[in-house]
Coordinates of C-alpha atoms and ligand atoms in Angstrom, one line a residue:
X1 CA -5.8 23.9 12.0
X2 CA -3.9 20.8 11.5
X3 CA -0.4 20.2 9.2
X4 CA 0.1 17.4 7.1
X5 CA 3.4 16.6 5.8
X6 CA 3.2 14.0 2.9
X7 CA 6.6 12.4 1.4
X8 CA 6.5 11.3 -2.2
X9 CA 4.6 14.3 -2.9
X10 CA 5.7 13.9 -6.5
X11 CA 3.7 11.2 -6.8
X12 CA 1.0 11.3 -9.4
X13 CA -2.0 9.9 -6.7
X14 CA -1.0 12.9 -5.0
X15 CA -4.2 15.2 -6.6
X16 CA -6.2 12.5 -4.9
X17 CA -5.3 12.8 -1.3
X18 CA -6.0 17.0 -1.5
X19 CA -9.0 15.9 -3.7
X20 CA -9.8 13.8 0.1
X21 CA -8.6 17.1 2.2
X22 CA -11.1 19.3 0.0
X23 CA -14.1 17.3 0.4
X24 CA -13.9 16.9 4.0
X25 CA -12.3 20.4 4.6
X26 CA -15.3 20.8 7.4
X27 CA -14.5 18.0 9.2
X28 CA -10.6 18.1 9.2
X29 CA -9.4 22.0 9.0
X30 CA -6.3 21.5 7.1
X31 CA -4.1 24.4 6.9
X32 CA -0.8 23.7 5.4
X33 CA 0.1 20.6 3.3
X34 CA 4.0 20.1 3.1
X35 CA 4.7 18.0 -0.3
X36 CA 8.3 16.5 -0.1
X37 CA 10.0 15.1 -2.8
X38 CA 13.9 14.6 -3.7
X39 CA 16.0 16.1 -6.7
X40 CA 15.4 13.6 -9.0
X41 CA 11.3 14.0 -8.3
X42 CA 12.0 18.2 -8.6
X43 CA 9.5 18.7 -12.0
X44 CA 7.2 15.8 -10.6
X45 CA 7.0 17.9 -7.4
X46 CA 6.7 21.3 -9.0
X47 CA 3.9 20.3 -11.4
X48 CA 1.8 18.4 -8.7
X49 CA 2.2 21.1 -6.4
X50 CA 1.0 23.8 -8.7
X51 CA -2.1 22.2 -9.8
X52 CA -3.0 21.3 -6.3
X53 CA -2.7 25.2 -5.6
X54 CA -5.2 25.5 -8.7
X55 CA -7.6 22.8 -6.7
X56 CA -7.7 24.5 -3.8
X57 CA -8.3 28.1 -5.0
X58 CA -11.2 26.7 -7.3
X59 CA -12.8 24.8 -3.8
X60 CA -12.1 28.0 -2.2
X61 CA -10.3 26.6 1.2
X62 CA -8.1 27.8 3.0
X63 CA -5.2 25.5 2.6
X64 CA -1.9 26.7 1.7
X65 CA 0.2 24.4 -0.6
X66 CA 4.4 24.3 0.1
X67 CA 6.4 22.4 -1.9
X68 CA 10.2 21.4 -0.6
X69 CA 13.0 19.0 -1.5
X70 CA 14.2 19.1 2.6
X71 CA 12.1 17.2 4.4
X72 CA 13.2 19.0 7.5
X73 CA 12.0 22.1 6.2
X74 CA 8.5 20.4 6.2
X75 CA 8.6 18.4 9.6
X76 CA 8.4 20.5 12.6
X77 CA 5.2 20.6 14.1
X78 CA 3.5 18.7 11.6
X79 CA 0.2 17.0 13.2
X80 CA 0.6 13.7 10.1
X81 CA 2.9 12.9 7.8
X82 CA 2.0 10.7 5.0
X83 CA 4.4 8.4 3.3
X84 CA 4.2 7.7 -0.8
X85 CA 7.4 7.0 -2.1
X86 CA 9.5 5.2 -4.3
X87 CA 13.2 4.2 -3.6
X88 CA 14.2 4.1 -6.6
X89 CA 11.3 5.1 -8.8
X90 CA 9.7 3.1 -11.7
X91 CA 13.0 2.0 -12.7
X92 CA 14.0 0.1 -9.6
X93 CA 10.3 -1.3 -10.0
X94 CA 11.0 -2.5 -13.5
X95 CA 13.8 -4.7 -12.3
X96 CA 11.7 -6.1 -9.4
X97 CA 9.4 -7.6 -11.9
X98 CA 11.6 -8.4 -14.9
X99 CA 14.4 -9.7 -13.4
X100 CA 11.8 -12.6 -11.5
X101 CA 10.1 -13.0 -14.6
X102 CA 13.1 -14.2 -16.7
X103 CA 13.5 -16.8 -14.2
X104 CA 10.4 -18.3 -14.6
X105 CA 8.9 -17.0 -11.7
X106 CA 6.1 -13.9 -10.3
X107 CA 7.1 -10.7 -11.2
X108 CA 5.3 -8.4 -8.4
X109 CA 5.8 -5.1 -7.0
X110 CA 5.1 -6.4 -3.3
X111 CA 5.1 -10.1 -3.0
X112 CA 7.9 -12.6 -4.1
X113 CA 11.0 -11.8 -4.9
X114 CA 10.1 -8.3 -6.2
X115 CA 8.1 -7.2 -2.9
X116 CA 11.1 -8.8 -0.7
X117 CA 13.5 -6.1 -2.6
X118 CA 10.8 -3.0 -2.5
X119 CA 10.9 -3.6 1.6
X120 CA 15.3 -4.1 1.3
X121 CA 14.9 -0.8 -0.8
X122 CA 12.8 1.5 1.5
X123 CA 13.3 0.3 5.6
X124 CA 16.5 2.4 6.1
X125 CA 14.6 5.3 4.2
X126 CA 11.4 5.0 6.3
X127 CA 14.0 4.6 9.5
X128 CA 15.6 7.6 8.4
X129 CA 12.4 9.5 8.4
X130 CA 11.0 8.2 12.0
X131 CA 14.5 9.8 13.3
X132 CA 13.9 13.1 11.6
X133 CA 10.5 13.0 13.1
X134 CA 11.4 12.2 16.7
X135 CA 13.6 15.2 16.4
X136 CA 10.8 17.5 14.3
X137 CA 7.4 15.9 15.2
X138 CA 7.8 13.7 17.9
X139 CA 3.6 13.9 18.4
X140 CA 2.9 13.5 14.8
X141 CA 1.4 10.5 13.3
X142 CA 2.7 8.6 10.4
X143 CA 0.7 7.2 8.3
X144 CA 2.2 4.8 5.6
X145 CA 1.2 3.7 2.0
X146 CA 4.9 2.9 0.7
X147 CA 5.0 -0.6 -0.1
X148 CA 5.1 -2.9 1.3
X149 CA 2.5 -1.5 3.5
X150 CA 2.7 -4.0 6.5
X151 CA 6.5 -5.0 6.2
X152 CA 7.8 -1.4 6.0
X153 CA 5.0 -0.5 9.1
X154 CA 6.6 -3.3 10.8
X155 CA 10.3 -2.0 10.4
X156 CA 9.5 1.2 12.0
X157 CA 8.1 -0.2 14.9
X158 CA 10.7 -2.9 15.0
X159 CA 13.3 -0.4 14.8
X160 CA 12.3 3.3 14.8
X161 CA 11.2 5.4 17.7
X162 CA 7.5 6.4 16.7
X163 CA 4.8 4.3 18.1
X164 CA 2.0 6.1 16.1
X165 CA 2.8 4.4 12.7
X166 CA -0.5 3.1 11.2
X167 CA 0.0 1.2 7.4
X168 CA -2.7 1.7 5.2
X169 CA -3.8 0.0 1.9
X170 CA -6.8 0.5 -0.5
X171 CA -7.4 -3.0 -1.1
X172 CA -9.7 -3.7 2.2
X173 CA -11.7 -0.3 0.9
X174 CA -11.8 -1.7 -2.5
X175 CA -13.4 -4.9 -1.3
X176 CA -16.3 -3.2 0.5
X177 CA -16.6 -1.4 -2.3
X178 CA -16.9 -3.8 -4.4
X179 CA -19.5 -6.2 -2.3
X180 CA -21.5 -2.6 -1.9
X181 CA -21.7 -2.9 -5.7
X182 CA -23.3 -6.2 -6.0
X183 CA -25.9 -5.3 -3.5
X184 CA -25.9 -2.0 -4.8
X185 CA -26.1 -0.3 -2.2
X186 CA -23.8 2.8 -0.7
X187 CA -20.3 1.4 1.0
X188 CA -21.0 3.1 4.0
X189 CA -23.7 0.3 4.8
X190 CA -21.2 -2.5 4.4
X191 CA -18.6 -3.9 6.6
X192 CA -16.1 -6.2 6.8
X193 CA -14.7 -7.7 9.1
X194 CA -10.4 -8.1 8.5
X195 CA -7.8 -10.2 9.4
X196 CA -4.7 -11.4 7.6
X197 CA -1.6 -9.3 6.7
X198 CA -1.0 -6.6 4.0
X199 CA -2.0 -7.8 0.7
X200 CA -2.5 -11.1 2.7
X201 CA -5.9 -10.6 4.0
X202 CA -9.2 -12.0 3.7
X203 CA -12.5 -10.8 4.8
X204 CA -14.0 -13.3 8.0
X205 CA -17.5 -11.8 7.7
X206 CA -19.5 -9.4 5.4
X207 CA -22.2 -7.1 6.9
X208 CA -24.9 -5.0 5.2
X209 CA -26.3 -2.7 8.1
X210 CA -25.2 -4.9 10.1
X211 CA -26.5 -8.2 8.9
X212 CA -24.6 -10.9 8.1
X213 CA -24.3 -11.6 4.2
X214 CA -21.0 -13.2 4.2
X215 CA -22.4 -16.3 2.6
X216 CA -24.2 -14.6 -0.1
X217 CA -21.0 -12.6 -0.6
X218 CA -19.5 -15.7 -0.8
X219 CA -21.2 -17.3 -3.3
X220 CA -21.3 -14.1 -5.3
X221 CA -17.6 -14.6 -5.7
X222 CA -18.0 -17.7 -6.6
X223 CA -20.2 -17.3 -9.6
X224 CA -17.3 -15.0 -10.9
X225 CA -19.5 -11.6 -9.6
X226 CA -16.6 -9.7 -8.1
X227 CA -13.5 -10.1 -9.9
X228 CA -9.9 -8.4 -8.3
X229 CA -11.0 -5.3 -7.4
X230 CA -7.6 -3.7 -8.2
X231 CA -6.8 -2.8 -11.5
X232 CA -3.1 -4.3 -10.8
X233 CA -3.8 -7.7 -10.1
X234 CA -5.3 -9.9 -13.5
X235 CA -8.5 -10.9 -13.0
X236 CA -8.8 -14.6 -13.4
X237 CA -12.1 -16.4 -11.7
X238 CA -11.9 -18.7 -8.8
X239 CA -12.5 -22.1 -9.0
X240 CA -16.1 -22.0 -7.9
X241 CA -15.8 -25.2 -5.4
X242 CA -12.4 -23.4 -4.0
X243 CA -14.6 -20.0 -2.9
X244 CA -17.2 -21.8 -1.1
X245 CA -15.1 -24.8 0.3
X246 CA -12.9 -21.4 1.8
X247 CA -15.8 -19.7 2.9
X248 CA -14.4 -16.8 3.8
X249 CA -13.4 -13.9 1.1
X250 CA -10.3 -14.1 -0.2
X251 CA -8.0 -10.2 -1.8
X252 CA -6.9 -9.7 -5.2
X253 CA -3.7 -10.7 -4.3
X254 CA -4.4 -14.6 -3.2
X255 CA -4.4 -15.0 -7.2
X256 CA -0.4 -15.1 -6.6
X257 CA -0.7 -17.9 -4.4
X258 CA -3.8 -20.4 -5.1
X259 CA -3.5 -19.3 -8.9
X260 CA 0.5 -19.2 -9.2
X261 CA 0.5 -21.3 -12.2
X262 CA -2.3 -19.2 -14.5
X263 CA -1.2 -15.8 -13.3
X264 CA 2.4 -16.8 -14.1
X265 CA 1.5 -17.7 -17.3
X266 CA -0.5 -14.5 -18.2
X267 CA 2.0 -12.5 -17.0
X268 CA 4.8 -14.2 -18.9
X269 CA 2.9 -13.9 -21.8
X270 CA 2.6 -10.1 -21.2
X271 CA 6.5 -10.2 -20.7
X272 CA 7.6 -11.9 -23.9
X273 CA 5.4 -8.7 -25.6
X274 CA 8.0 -6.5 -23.7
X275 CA 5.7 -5.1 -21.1
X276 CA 5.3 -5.6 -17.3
X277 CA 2.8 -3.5 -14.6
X278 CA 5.6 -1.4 -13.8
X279 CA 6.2 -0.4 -17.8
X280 CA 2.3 0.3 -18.2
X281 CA 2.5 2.0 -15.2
X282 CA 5.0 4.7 -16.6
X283 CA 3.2 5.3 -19.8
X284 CA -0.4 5.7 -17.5
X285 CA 2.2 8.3 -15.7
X286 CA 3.3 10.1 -18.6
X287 CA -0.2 10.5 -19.6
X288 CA -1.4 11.9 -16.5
X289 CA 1.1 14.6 -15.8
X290 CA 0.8 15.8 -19.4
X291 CA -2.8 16.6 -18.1
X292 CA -1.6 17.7 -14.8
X293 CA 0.5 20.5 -16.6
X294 CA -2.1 22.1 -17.9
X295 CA -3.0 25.4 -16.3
X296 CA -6.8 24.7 -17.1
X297 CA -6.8 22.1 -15.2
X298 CA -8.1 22.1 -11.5
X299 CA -9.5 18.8 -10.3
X300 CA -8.4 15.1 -10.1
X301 CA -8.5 13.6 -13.3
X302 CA -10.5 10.3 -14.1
X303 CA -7.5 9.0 -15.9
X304 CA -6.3 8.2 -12.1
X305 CA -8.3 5.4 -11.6
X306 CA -6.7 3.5 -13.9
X307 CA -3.8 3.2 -11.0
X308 CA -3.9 -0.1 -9.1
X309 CA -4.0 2.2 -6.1
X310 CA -7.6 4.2 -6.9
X311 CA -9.4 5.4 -3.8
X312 CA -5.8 5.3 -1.6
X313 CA -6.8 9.0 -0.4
X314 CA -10.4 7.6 1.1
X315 CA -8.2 5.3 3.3
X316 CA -6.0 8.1 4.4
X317 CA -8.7 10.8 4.8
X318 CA -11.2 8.8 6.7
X319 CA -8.2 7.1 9.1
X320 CA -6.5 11.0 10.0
X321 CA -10.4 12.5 10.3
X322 CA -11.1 9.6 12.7
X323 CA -7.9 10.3 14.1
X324 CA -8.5 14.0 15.1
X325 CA -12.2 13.6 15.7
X326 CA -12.1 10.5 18.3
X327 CA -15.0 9.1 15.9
X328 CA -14.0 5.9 17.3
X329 CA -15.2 4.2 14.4
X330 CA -13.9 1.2 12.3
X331 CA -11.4 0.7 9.5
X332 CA -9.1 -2.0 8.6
X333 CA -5.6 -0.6 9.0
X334 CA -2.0 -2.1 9.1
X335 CA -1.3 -1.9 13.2
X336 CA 0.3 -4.3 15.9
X337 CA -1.6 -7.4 16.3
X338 CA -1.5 -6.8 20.3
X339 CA -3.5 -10.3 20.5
X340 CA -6.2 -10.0 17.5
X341 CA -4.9 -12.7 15.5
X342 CA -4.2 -15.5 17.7
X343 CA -2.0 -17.3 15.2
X344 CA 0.0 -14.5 14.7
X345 CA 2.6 -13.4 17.5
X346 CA 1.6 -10.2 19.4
X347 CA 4.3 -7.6 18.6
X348 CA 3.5 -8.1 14.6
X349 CA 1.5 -6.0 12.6
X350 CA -1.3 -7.1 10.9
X351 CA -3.9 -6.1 8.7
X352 CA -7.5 -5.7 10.9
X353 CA -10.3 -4.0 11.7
X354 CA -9.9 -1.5 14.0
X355 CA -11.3 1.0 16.3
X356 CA -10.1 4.1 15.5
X357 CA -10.0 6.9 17.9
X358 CA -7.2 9.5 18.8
X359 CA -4.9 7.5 20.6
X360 CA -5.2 5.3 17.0
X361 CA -6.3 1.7 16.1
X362 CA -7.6 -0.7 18.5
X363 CA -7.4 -4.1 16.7
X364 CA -11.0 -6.1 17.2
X365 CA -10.3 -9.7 18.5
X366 CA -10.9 -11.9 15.3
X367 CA -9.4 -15.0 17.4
X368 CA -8.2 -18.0 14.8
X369 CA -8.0 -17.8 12.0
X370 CA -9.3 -21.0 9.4
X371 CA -7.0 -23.7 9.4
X372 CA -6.7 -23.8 5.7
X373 CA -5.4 -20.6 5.8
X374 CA -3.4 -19.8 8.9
X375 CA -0.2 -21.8 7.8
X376 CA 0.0 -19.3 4.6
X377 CA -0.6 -16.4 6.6
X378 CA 2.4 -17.3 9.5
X379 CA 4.5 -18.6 6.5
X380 CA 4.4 -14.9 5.2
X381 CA 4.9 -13.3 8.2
X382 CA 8.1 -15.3 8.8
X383 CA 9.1 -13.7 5.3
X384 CA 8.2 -10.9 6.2
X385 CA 10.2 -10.7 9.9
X386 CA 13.3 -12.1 8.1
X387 CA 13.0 -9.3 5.0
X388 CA 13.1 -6.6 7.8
X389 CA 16.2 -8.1 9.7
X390 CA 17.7 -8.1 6.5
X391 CA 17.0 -5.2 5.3
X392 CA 18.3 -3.3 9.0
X393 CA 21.5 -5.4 9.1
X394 CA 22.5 -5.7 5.4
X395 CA 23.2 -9.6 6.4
X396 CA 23.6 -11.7 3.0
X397 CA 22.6 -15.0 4.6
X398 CA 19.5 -13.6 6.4
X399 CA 18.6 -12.5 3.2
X400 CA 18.9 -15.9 1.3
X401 CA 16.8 -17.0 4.6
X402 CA 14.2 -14.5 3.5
X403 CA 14.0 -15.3 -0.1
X404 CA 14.1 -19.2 0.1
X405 CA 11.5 -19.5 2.6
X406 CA 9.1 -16.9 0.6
X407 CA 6.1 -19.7 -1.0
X408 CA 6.5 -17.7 -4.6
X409 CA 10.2 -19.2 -5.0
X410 CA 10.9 -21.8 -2.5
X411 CA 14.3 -23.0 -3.7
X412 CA 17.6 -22.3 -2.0
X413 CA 19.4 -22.4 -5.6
X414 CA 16.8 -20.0 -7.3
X415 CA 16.8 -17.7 -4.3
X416 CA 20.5 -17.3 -4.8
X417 CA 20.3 -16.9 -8.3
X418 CA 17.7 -14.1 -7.8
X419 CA 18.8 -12.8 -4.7
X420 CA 22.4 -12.0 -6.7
X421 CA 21.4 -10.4 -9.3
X422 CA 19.1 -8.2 -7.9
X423 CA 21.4 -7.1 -5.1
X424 CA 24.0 -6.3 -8.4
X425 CA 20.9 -4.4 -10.3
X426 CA 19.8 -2.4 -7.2
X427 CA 22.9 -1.7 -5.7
X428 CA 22.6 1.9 -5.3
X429 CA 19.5 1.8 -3.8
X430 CA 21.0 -1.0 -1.1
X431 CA 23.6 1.3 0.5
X432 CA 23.4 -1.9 3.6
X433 CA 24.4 -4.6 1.4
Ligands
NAD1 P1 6.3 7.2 -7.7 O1 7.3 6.4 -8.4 O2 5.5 8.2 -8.4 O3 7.0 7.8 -6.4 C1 6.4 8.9 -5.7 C2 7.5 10.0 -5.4 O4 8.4 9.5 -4.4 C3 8.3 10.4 -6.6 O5 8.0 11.7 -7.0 C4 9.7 10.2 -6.1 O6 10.6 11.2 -6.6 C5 9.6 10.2 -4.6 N1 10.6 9.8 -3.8 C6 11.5 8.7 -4.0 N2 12.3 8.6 -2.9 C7 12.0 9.6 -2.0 C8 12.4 10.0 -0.7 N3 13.5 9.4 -0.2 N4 11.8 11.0 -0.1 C9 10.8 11.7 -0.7 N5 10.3 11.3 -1.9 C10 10.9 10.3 -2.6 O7 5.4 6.1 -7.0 P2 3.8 6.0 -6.9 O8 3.4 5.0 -7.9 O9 3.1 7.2 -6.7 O10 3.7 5.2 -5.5 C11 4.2 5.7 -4.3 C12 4.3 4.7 -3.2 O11 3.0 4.4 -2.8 C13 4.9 3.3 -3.7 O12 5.7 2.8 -2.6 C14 3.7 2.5 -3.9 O13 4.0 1.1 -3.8 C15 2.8 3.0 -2.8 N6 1.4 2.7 -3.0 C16 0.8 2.1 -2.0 C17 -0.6 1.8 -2.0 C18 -1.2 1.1 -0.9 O14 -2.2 0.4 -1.0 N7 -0.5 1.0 0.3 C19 -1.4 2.3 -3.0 C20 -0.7 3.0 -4.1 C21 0.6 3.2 -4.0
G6P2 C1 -3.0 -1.5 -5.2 C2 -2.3 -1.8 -4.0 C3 -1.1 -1.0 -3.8 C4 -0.2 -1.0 -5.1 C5 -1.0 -0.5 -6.2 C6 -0.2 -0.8 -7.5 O1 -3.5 -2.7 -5.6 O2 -3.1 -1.9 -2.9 O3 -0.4 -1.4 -2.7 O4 0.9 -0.2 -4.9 O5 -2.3 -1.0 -6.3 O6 -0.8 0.0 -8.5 P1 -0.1 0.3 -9.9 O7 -1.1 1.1 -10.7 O8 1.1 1.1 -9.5 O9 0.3 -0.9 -10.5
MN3 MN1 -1.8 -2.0 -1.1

């Protein structure tokens, strides 16, 4: 039977991922699930860890639930750990958006100045974690959510020990669910195939059993069919003309970047009603752990899939089953380009389709990338290479660098001004700086 260690068990997806271990108990014998948290998460952690006790008993498998606040306690011999944390909880969040958004500028939990200080916030963590593991687990894989996905994935192989770090995200998921949905048909007949960077990627070519739709898919979007398929990102419809002119299928998140203007606008207009994601978020997680306390209670709520993150425990369950069953099958994961992307240096990680087997991804050779896109998609991964040296060396000017150069602020004088105050606001959560 296999251990799984997951960090940020506190979290309130967390009833998802053993919602993922239940239904494919055959397939991938879980025995023991570690859920770590920290002091501050203790009645998160306590509460989440006795109704997944109540979920297993009523699926009647034979996984055994432990909760701890020392990691260390839960890392030897684990077979996967998972990462879903939070430096800083919802409050450090908060600040990421607000303090943006007062300037005039996105307000974003991963992208812009926001996702720059979630990466600052949570490298040294994730470093600290790869060392307890070479020490506890050196075998184990680690499989990462924590945001952001593809920087923080990066860091560790930049500057950790493990090589078996594989980023995940639900957004690739999301889109073939959502193209499944037009053609209604089950997901499982569509794929896509990846290429671009975490929150950054765009789909090259759409398959239904293996038949190439992409152009239908295409213009699908276009007519304003599939809207952001993640309930975080405002739905706002393409120009028609800009879809098809792309001709490839652009994420949710792209809004930020060839929308700036109208997304800025909605979400200052949110703003000046005193709420951000991050606040919504908070009351969406109030909600659902009053409903997680109750001792009637033993399955995933729908309430859940109100979270921009929905169907995050698909991703993880179908990436570890592949993992331990050599299906050799393909997912879109966050893993070192190794030559997929051409445009995009080899020792980076990027966010592509995959082989997956047990010795991990295989990235599938998606070549170059479109020309109207590959300057975006290298400008970002220079943010994001900078963010990580930053966020190792605590070094103030390589983190102007970083901000300056990221396309949602692009001003030496604004990156300062933001860069300043949010090193003041998250100071304890920057020991580096
Ligand atoms: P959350 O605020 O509920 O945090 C989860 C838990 O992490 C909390 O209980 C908190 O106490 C705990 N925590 C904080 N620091 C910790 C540490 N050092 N060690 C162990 N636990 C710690 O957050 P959430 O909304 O559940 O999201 C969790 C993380 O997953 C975030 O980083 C979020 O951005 C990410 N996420 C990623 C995806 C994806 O697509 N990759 C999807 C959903 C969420
Ligand atoms: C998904 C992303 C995650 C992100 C989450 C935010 O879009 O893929 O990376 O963390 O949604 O959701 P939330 O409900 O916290 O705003
Ligand atoms: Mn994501």
């Amino acid at each position: 039977g296999l251990k799984i260690v997951t960090i940020g068990g506190g979290s309130s997806y967390t009833p998802e991922i053993i919602e993922g271990f239940i239904r494919r108990y055959e397939e991938l014998p879980v025995r023991e699930l570690w859920l770590v948290d920290i002091e501050t998460g203790k009645e998160k952690l306590e509460i989440i860890g006795n109704l997944a006790k109540r979920m297993v008993k009523k699926a009647g498998v034979p996984i055994t639930i432990y909760t701890t606040l020392n990691r260390r306690e839960a890392l030897p011999n684990a077979d996967f750990v998972t990462t879903q944390f939070r430096v800083g909880s919802l409050d450090a969040r908060i600040k990421d958006e607000r303090i943006p958004l007062r300037h005039g500028y996105i307000g974003q939990e991963t992208n812009g100045a926001g996702g720059m200080f979630k990466a600052l916030r949570t490298i040294p963590v994730m470093l600290e974690i790869d060392h307890d593991m070479a020490e506890l687990c050196p075998d184990a894989w680690l499989i990462n959510f924590t945001n952001p996905s593809g920087i923080v994935t990066e860091g560790v192989l930049r500057y950790g020990k493990t090589k078996k770090i594989i980023g995940l995200c639900n957004v690739p998921i999301g889109m073939e669910m959502a193209v499944a949905k037009l053609f209604s048909v089950d997901s499982s007949r569509i794929r896509i195939d990846f290429a671009g960077l975490n929150h950054m990627v765009f789909g090259l070519s759409a398959y239904l059993d293996g038949n190439d739709i992409t152009k239908s898919v295409i213009d699908k979007i276009a007519d304003g069919k599939m809207g952001s398929t993640v309930k975080n990102v405002m739905n706002i419809d393409w120009v028609p003309e800009f879809v098809t002119g792309l001709s490839i299928i652009p994420c949710p998140y792209h809004r930020y970047y060839f929308k700036r203007q109208e997304l800025l606008e909605k979400e200052l207009e949110e703003f000046s009603k005193g709420e951000t994601r991050a606040e919504i978020v908070k009351k969406l997680e109030d909600e659902l752990f009053q409903l997680y306390k109750d001792p009637e209670l033993d399955s995933k709520p729908s309430q859940l899939e109100q979270r921009g993150g929905a169907y995050y425990s698909d991703a993880a369950c179908r990436l570890i089953s592949s993992i331990y069953n050599d299906k050799g099958d393909i997912q879109p994961v966050d893993t070192l380009n190794n030559g997929a992307l051409a445009v995009i240096s080899p020792d980076s990680v990027v966010e592509v389709s995959c082989v997956i087997t047990k010795n991990g991804p295989r990235p599938l050779t998606m070549g170059e990338l479109p020309i109207e896109i590959n300057g975006l998609v290298q400008q970002i991964k220079s943010f994001e290479r900078v963010v990580i040296d930053a966020a190792v060396t605590g070094d103030y000017k390589k983190a102007l660098l970083a901000m300056t150069i990221n396309p949602l602020v692009s001003s030496d004088t604004m990156a300062k001004v933001l860069l300043d105050e949010m090193l003041a606001a998250h100071q304890k959560d920057l020991p580096q700086f």
